[in-house]
Amino acid sequence: MAALLTTPESLKATVPQAPEHNRQDWKKYLAVKFVNSKTYGFGPLREMLKKAWNPTGELEISEFGDKVYLIKFQYACDLSEVLTGAPRSFHDELLLIKCYEPDNLPSEYLFDKTDFWIQLHGLPINTLTPGTVHYIASKFGYPHPFKEMILGSGENMLE
Protein backbone atom coordinates (compact mmCIF):
# COMPACT_ATOMS: atom_id res chain seq x y z
CA MET A 1 0.00 0.00 0.00
CA ALA A 2 2.84 2.40 0.83
CA ALA A 3 4.24 1.85 -2.65
CA LEU A 4 1.06 3.36 -4.13
CA LEU A 5 1.55 6.59 -2.17
CA THR A 6 5.06 7.26 -3.42
CA THR A 7 5.93 8.52 -6.87
CA PRO A 8 8.58 6.58 -8.76
CA GLU A 9 11.29 8.75 -10.29
CA SER A 10 10.20 7.60 -13.76
CA LEU A 11 6.81 9.32 -13.32
CA LYS A 12 8.18 12.71 -12.30
CA ALA A 13 8.18 15.31 -15.04
CA THR A 14 9.32 18.86 -15.38
CA VAL A 15 7.55 21.34 -17.59
CA PRO A 16 9.97 23.08 -19.94
CA GLN A 17 10.07 26.88 -19.91
CA ALA A 18 8.49 28.54 -22.93
CA PRO A 19 11.02 29.96 -25.38
CA GLU A 20 11.80 33.63 -24.72
CA HIS A 21 10.13 34.76 -27.96
CA ASN A 22 6.85 33.17 -26.78
CA ARG A 23 7.13 34.86 -23.38
CA GLN A 24 7.66 38.23 -25.07
CA ASP A 25 4.54 37.63 -27.17
CA TRP A 26 2.42 37.67 -23.99
CA LYS A 27 3.20 41.37 -23.57
CA LYS A 28 0.59 41.95 -26.29
CA TYR A 29 -2.28 40.44 -24.27
CA LEU A 30 -4.96 41.96 -22.07
CA ALA A 31 -7.42 40.17 -19.81
CA VAL A 32 -10.80 41.93 -19.94
CA LYS A 33 -14.15 41.51 -18.23
CA PHE A 34 -17.42 43.39 -18.55
CA VAL A 35 -19.06 44.50 -15.31
CA ASN A 36 -22.45 43.15 -16.37
CA SER A 37 -23.34 39.49 -16.48
CA LYS A 38 -23.69 39.34 -20.28
CA THR A 39 -21.49 37.05 -22.34
CA TYR A 40 -20.38 37.79 -25.90
CA GLY A 41 -19.51 35.63 -28.86
CA PHE A 42 -15.97 36.11 -30.12
CA GLY A 43 -17.05 37.60 -33.47
CA PRO A 44 -19.39 40.30 -32.11
CA LEU A 45 -16.95 41.13 -29.30
CA ARG A 46 -14.05 41.47 -31.76
CA GLU A 47 -16.08 43.80 -33.99
CA MET A 48 -17.24 45.89 -31.02
CA LEU A 49 -13.68 46.31 -29.71
CA LYS A 50 -12.22 47.01 -33.17
CA LYS A 51 -14.83 49.72 -33.76
CA ALA A 52 -14.17 51.34 -30.36
CA TRP A 53 -10.37 50.99 -30.24
CA ASN A 54 -9.56 51.25 -33.97
CA PRO A 55 -6.35 49.17 -33.80
CA THR A 56 -3.91 49.19 -36.71
CA GLY A 57 -3.51 45.41 -36.45
CA GLU A 58 -5.76 42.47 -35.77
CA LEU A 59 -7.28 41.34 -32.47
CA GLU A 60 -7.51 37.70 -31.41
CA ILE A 61 -10.00 36.83 -28.69
CA SER A 62 -10.19 33.71 -26.57
CA GLU A 63 -12.06 32.67 -23.45
CA PHE A 64 -10.00 33.05 -20.30
CA GLY A 65 -12.37 32.33 -17.44
CA ASP A 66 -15.89 33.05 -16.26
CA LYS A 67 -16.94 35.94 -18.53
CA VAL A 68 -13.27 36.92 -18.88
CA TYR A 69 -11.67 37.24 -22.29
CA LEU A 70 -8.05 37.27 -23.37
CA ILE A 71 -7.36 39.83 -26.10
CA LYS A 72 -4.19 39.47 -28.17
CA PHE A 73 -3.05 42.50 -30.12
CA GLN A 74 -1.03 42.09 -33.28
CA TYR A 75 0.96 45.21 -32.41
CA ALA A 76 2.11 46.36 -28.97
CA CYS A 77 1.41 50.00 -29.93
CA ASP A 78 -2.32 49.18 -30.19
CA LEU A 79 -2.30 47.66 -26.71
CA SER A 80 -0.49 50.73 -25.37
CA GLU A 81 -3.10 53.01 -26.94
CA VAL A 82 -5.90 51.06 -25.26
CA LEU A 83 -4.20 51.30 -21.87
CA THR A 84 -3.65 55.05 -22.14
CA GLY A 85 -6.97 56.31 -23.36
CA ALA A 86 -9.31 54.12 -25.36
CA PRO A 87 -12.94 53.82 -24.28
CA ARG A 88 -13.55 51.57 -21.32
CA SER A 89 -17.28 51.45 -21.77
CA PHE A 90 -19.32 50.01 -24.61
CA HIS A 91 -23.09 50.23 -24.99
CA ASP A 92 -23.35 51.55 -21.41
CA GLU A 93 -21.28 48.65 -20.06
CA LEU A 94 -18.02 49.19 -18.21
CA LEU A 95 -15.01 47.12 -19.31
CA LEU A 96 -12.41 46.13 -16.71
CA ILE A 97 -8.90 45.68 -18.11
CA LYS A 98 -5.83 43.98 -16.66
CA CYS A 99 -2.42 43.44 -18.25
CA TYR A 100 -1.85 39.76 -18.83
CA GLU A 101 0.74 38.01 -16.67
CA PRO A 102 1.79 34.65 -18.14
CA ASP A 103 2.35 33.01 -14.75
CA ASN A 104 -1.06 33.94 -13.30
CA LEU A 105 -4.10 31.70 -13.34
CA PRO A 106 -7.39 33.24 -14.55
CA SER A 107 -8.73 33.10 -10.98
CA GLU A 108 -5.82 35.27 -9.78
CA TYR A 109 -6.96 38.36 -11.70
CA LEU A 110 -8.86 40.79 -9.54
CA PHE A 111 -11.25 42.89 -11.63
CA ASP A 112 -12.23 45.36 -8.94
CA LYS A 113 -11.57 48.83 -10.35
CA THR A 114 -11.04 50.84 -13.52
CA ASP A 115 -10.79 54.42 -14.68
CA PHE A 116 -13.82 55.93 -16.37
CA TRP A 117 -15.21 59.32 -17.34
CA ILE A 118 -18.37 60.84 -15.98
CA GLN A 119 -20.29 63.78 -17.40
CA LEU A 120 -22.30 66.10 -15.21
CA HIS A 121 -25.00 68.13 -16.94
CA GLY A 122 -27.34 70.80 -15.65
CA LEU A 123 -25.29 71.99 -12.69
CA PRO A 124 -25.99 75.54 -11.49
CA ILE A 125 -23.34 77.97 -12.74
CA ASN A 126 -22.07 78.74 -9.24
CA THR A 127 -21.20 75.04 -8.72
CA LEU A 128 -18.95 74.80 -11.79
CA THR A 129 -15.76 74.94 -9.80
CA PRO A 130 -12.97 72.37 -9.55
CA GLY A 131 -13.72 71.89 -5.85
CA THR A 132 -17.41 71.09 -6.40
CA VAL A 133 -16.71 68.79 -9.33
CA HIS A 134 -14.00 66.99 -7.32
CA TYR A 135 -16.48 66.53 -4.46
CA ILE A 136 -19.15 65.07 -6.78
CA ALA A 137 -16.64 62.84 -8.60
CA SER A 138 -15.33 61.51 -5.28
CA LYS A 139 -18.79 60.06 -4.62
CA PHE A 140 -18.16 57.67 -7.54
CA GLY A 141 -14.62 56.68 -6.59
CA TYR A 142 -11.17 58.24 -6.51
CA PRO A 143 -10.98 61.15 -8.98
CA HIS A 144 -7.80 61.76 -10.93
CA PRO A 145 -6.37 65.28 -11.05
CA PHE A 146 -8.08 67.36 -13.70
CA LYS A 147 -7.66 70.67 -15.41
CA GLU A 148 -10.20 73.37 -16.17
CA MET A 149 -10.74 74.31 -19.79
CA ILE A 150 -12.62 77.28 -21.20
CA LEU A 151 -14.50 76.33 -24.35
CA GLY A 152 -15.02 78.73 -27.25
CA SER A 153 -18.71 79.19 -26.49
CA GLY A 154 -17.89 80.50 -23.02
CA GLU A 155 -18.72 77.17 -21.35
CA ASN A 156 -16.43 75.67 -18.74
CA MET A 157 -15.33 72.08 -18.88
CA LEU A 158 -13.15 70.08 -16.53
CA GLU A 159 -10.97 67.37 -17.98
mmCIF file of C-alpha atoms in Angstrom:
data_model
loop_
_atom_site.group_PDB
_atom_site.id
_atom_site.type_symbol
_atom_site.label_atom_id
_atom_site.label_comp_id
_atom_site.label_asym_id
_atom_site.label_seq_id
_atom_site.Cartn_x
_atom_site.Cartn_y
_atom_site.Cartn_z
ATOM 1 C CA MET A 1 0.000 0.000 0.000
ATOM 2 C CA ALA A 2 2.844 2.398 0.828
ATOM 3 C CA ALA A 3 4.238 1.849 -2.653
ATOM 4 C CA LEU A 4 1.056 3.360 -4.132
ATOM 5 C CA LEU A 5 1.553 6.586 -2.173
ATOM 6 C CA THR A 6 5.063 7.258 -3.416
ATOM 7 C CA THR A 7 5.927 8.518 -6.875
ATOM 8 C CA PRO A 8 8.576 6.584 -8.756
ATOM 9 C CA GLU A 9 11.292 8.748 -10.294
ATOM 10 C CA SER A 10 10.204 7.605 -13.757
ATOM 11 C CA LEU A 11 6.806 9.317 -13.316
ATOM 12 C CA LYS A 12 8.178 12.708 -12.300
ATOM 13 C CA ALA A 13 8.179 15.309 -15.038
ATOM 14 C CA THR A 14 9.320 18.860 -15.384
ATOM 15 C CA VAL A 15 7.552 21.340 -17.586
ATOM 16 C CA PRO A 16 9.968 23.081 -19.935
ATOM 17 C CA GLN A 17 10.067 26.877 -19.914
ATOM 18 C CA ALA A 18 8.492 28.539 -22.928
ATOM 19 C CA PRO A 19 11.021 29.956 -25.376
ATOM 20 C CA GLU A 20 11.799 33.632 -24.720
ATOM 21 C CA HIS A 21 10.134 34.758 -27.956
ATOM 22 C CA ASN A 22 6.848 33.170 -26.783
ATOM 23 C CA ARG A 23 7.127 34.856 -23.377
ATOM 24 C CA GLN A 24 7.656 38.227 -25.069
ATOM 25 C CA ASP A 25 4.539 37.632 -27.168
ATOM 26 C CA TRP A 26 2.420 37.667 -23.986
ATOM 27 C CA LYS A 27 3.197 41.369 -23.570
ATOM 28 C CA LYS A 28 0.594 41.953 -26.290
ATOM 29 C CA TYR A 29 -2.275 40.436 -24.271
ATOM 30 C CA LEU A 30 -4.958 41.959 -22.068
ATOM 31 C CA ALA A 31 -7.422 40.172 -19.812
ATOM 32 C CA VAL A 32 -10.803 41.927 -19.936
ATOM 33 C CA LYS A 33 -14.147 41.512 -18.233
ATOM 34 C CA PHE A 34 -17.420 43.394 -18.551
ATOM 35 C CA VAL A 35 -19.062 44.504 -15.311
ATOM 36 C CA ASN A 36 -22.449 43.152 -16.373
ATOM 37 C CA SER A 37 -23.343 39.486 -16.485
ATOM 38 C CA LYS A 38 -23.694 39.339 -20.277
ATOM 39 C CA THR A 39 -21.491 37.048 -22.344
ATOM 40 C CA TYR A 40 -20.384 37.790 -25.900
ATOM 41 C CA GLY A 41 -19.515 35.635 -28.859
ATOM 42 C CA PHE A 42 -15.966 36.113 -30.119
ATOM 43 C CA GLY A 43 -17.052 37.600 -33.473
ATOM 44 C CA PRO A 44 -19.392 40.302 -32.110
ATOM 45 C CA LEU A 45 -16.951 41.128 -29.304
ATOM 46 C CA ARG A 46 -14.046 41.469 -31.760
ATOM 47 C CA GLU A 47 -16.080 43.798 -33.986
ATOM 48 C CA MET A 48 -17.244 45.894 -31.023
ATOM 49 C CA LEU A 49 -13.676 46.309 -29.712
ATOM 50 C CA LYS A 50 -12.222 47.008 -33.167
ATOM 51 C CA LYS A 51 -14.825 49.718 -33.757
ATOM 52 C CA ALA A 52 -14.170 51.340 -30.362
ATOM 53 C CA TRP A 53 -10.374 50.993 -30.238
ATOM 54 C CA ASN A 54 -9.557 51.246 -33.970
ATOM 55 C CA PRO A 55 -6.351 49.169 -33.798
ATOM 56 C CA THR A 56 -3.906 49.186 -36.713
ATOM 57 C CA GLY A 57 -3.506 45.407 -36.448
ATOM 58 C CA GLU A 58 -5.759 42.466 -35.770
ATOM 59 C CA LEU A 59 -7.282 41.341 -32.471
ATOM 60 C CA GLU A 60 -7.510 37.705 -31.412
ATOM 61 C CA ILE A 61 -10.004 36.830 -28.688
ATOM 62 C CA SER A 62 -10.187 33.709 -26.565
ATOM 63 C CA GLU A 63 -12.060 32.673 -23.451
ATOM 64 C CA PHE A 64 -9.996 33.048 -20.296
ATOM 65 C CA GLY A 65 -12.374 32.333 -17.440
ATOM 66 C CA ASP A 66 -15.892 33.046 -16.261
ATOM 67 C CA LYS A 67 -16.942 35.941 -18.526
ATOM 68 C CA VAL A 68 -13.275 36.916 -18.878
ATOM 69 C CA TYR A 69 -11.672 37.242 -22.290
ATOM 70 C CA LEU A 70 -8.051 37.269 -23.370
ATOM 71 C CA ILE A 71 -7.359 39.831 -26.096
ATOM 72 C CA LYS A 72 -4.186 39.468 -28.166
ATOM 73 C CA PHE A 73 -3.047 42.504 -30.116
ATOM 74 C CA GLN A 74 -1.032 42.086 -33.279
ATOM 75 C CA TYR A 75 0.964 45.212 -32.408
ATOM 76 C CA ALA A 76 2.110 46.365 -28.972
ATOM 77 C CA CYS A 77 1.414 49.998 -29.928
ATOM 78 C CA ASP A 78 -2.320 49.182 -30.190
ATOM 79 C CA LEU A 79 -2.302 47.662 -26.706
ATOM 80 C CA SER A 80 -0.495 50.733 -25.369
ATOM 81 C CA GLU A 81 -3.102 53.011 -26.942
ATOM 82 C CA VAL A 82 -5.897 51.056 -25.258
ATOM 83 C CA LEU A 83 -4.204 51.303 -21.870
ATOM 84 C CA THR A 84 -3.648 55.052 -22.135
ATOM 85 C CA GLY A 85 -6.969 56.313 -23.361
ATOM 86 C CA ALA A 86 -9.305 54.121 -25.355
ATOM 87 C CA PRO A 87 -12.938 53.824 -24.281
ATOM 88 C CA ARG A 88 -13.546 51.569 -21.317
ATOM 89 C CA SER A 89 -17.284 51.450 -21.773
ATOM 90 C CA PHE A 90 -19.321 50.007 -24.607
ATOM 91 C CA HIS A 91 -23.086 50.230 -24.992
ATOM 92 C CA ASP A 92 -23.347 51.547 -21.411
ATOM 93 C CA GLU A 93 -21.282 48.649 -20.061
ATOM 94 C CA LEU A 94 -18.016 49.186 -18.208
ATOM 95 C CA LEU A 95 -15.012 47.115 -19.309
ATOM 96 C CA LEU A 96 -12.412 46.132 -16.706
ATOM 97 C CA ILE A 97 -8.900 45.679 -18.112
ATOM 98 C CA LYS A 98 -5.829 43.979 -16.660
ATOM 99 C CA CYS A 99 -2.423 43.444 -18.248
ATOM 100 C CA TYR A 100 -1.850 39.755 -18.833
ATOM 101 C CA GLU A 101 0.736 38.007 -16.666
ATOM 102 C CA PRO A 102 1.790 34.649 -18.140
ATOM 103 C CA ASP A 103 2.352 33.010 -14.752
ATOM 104 C CA ASN A 104 -1.061 33.944 -13.299
ATOM 105 C CA LEU A 105 -4.103 31.701 -13.337
ATOM 106 C CA PRO A 106 -7.389 33.238 -14.550
ATOM 107 C CA SER A 107 -8.731 33.102 -10.981
ATOM 108 C CA GLU A 108 -5.821 35.269 -9.782
ATOM 109 C CA TYR A 109 -6.957 38.358 -11.700
ATOM 110 C CA LEU A 110 -8.863 40.790 -9.538
ATOM 111 C CA PHE A 111 -11.248 42.888 -11.628
ATOM 112 C CA ASP A 112 -12.229 45.357 -8.939
ATOM 113 C CA LYS A 113 -11.566 48.834 -10.346
ATOM 114 C CA THR A 114 -11.039 50.838 -13.520
ATOM 115 C CA ASP A 115 -10.786 54.415 -14.681
ATOM 116 C CA PHE A 116 -13.819 55.933 -16.372
ATOM 117 C CA TRP A 117 -15.207 59.316 -17.341
ATOM 118 C CA ILE A 118 -18.368 60.839 -15.980
ATOM 119 C CA GLN A 119 -20.290 63.779 -17.395
ATOM 120 C CA LEU A 120 -22.303 66.096 -15.206
ATOM 121 C CA HIS A 121 -24.997 68.133 -16.937
ATOM 122 C CA GLY A 122 -27.341 70.803 -15.649
ATOM 123 C CA LEU A 123 -25.292 71.986 -12.692
ATOM 124 C CA PRO A 124 -25.986 75.542 -11.490
ATOM 125 C CA ILE A 125 -23.342 77.969 -12.739
ATOM 126 C CA ASN A 126 -22.067 78.741 -9.241
ATOM 127 C CA THR A 127 -21.196 75.044 -8.721
ATOM 128 C CA LEU A 128 -18.953 74.796 -11.792
ATOM 129 C CA THR A 129 -15.757 74.937 -9.796
ATOM 130 C CA PRO A 130 -12.969 72.371 -9.553
ATOM 131 C CA GLY A 131 -13.725 71.885 -5.850
ATOM 132 C CA THR A 132 -17.408 71.087 -6.398
ATOM 133 C CA VAL A 133 -16.711 68.791 -9.325
ATOM 134 C CA HIS A 134 -14.005 66.987 -7.323
ATOM 135 C CA TYR A 135 -16.477 66.525 -4.462
ATOM 136 C CA ILE A 136 -19.150 65.075 -6.780
ATOM 137 C CA ALA A 137 -16.645 62.835 -8.596
ATOM 138 C CA SER A 138 -15.328 61.506 -5.277
ATOM 139 C CA LYS A 139 -18.795 60.058 -4.619
ATOM 140 C CA PHE A 140 -18.160 57.670 -7.543
ATOM 141 C CA GLY A 141 -14.615 56.678 -6.595
ATOM 142 C CA TYR A 142 -11.170 58.243 -6.512
ATOM 143 C CA PRO A 143 -10.981 61.152 -8.984
ATOM 144 C CA HIS A 144 -7.802 61.763 -10.926
ATOM 145 C CA PRO A 145 -6.370 65.281 -11.047
ATOM 146 C CA PHE A 146 -8.084 67.355 -13.699
ATOM 147 C CA LYS A 147 -7.657 70.671 -15.413
ATOM 148 C CA GLU A 148 -10.202 73.371 -16.167
ATOM 149 C CA MET A 149 -10.744 74.308 -19.787
ATOM 150 C CA ILE A 150 -12.621 77.283 -21.200
ATOM 151 C CA LEU A 151 -14.496 76.326 -24.346
ATOM 152 C CA GLY A 152 -15.021 78.726 -27.248
ATOM 153 C CA SER A 153 -18.713 79.186 -26.487
ATOM 154 C CA GLY A 154 -17.895 80.499 -23.017
ATOM 155 C CA GLU A 155 -18.717 77.174 -21.350
ATOM 156 C CA ASN A 156 -16.430 75.668 -18.744
ATOM 157 C CA MET A 157 -15.333 72.079 -18.880
ATOM 158 C CA LEU A 158 -13.151 70.082 -16.532
ATOM 159 C CA GLU A 159 -10.974 67.373 -17.983
#
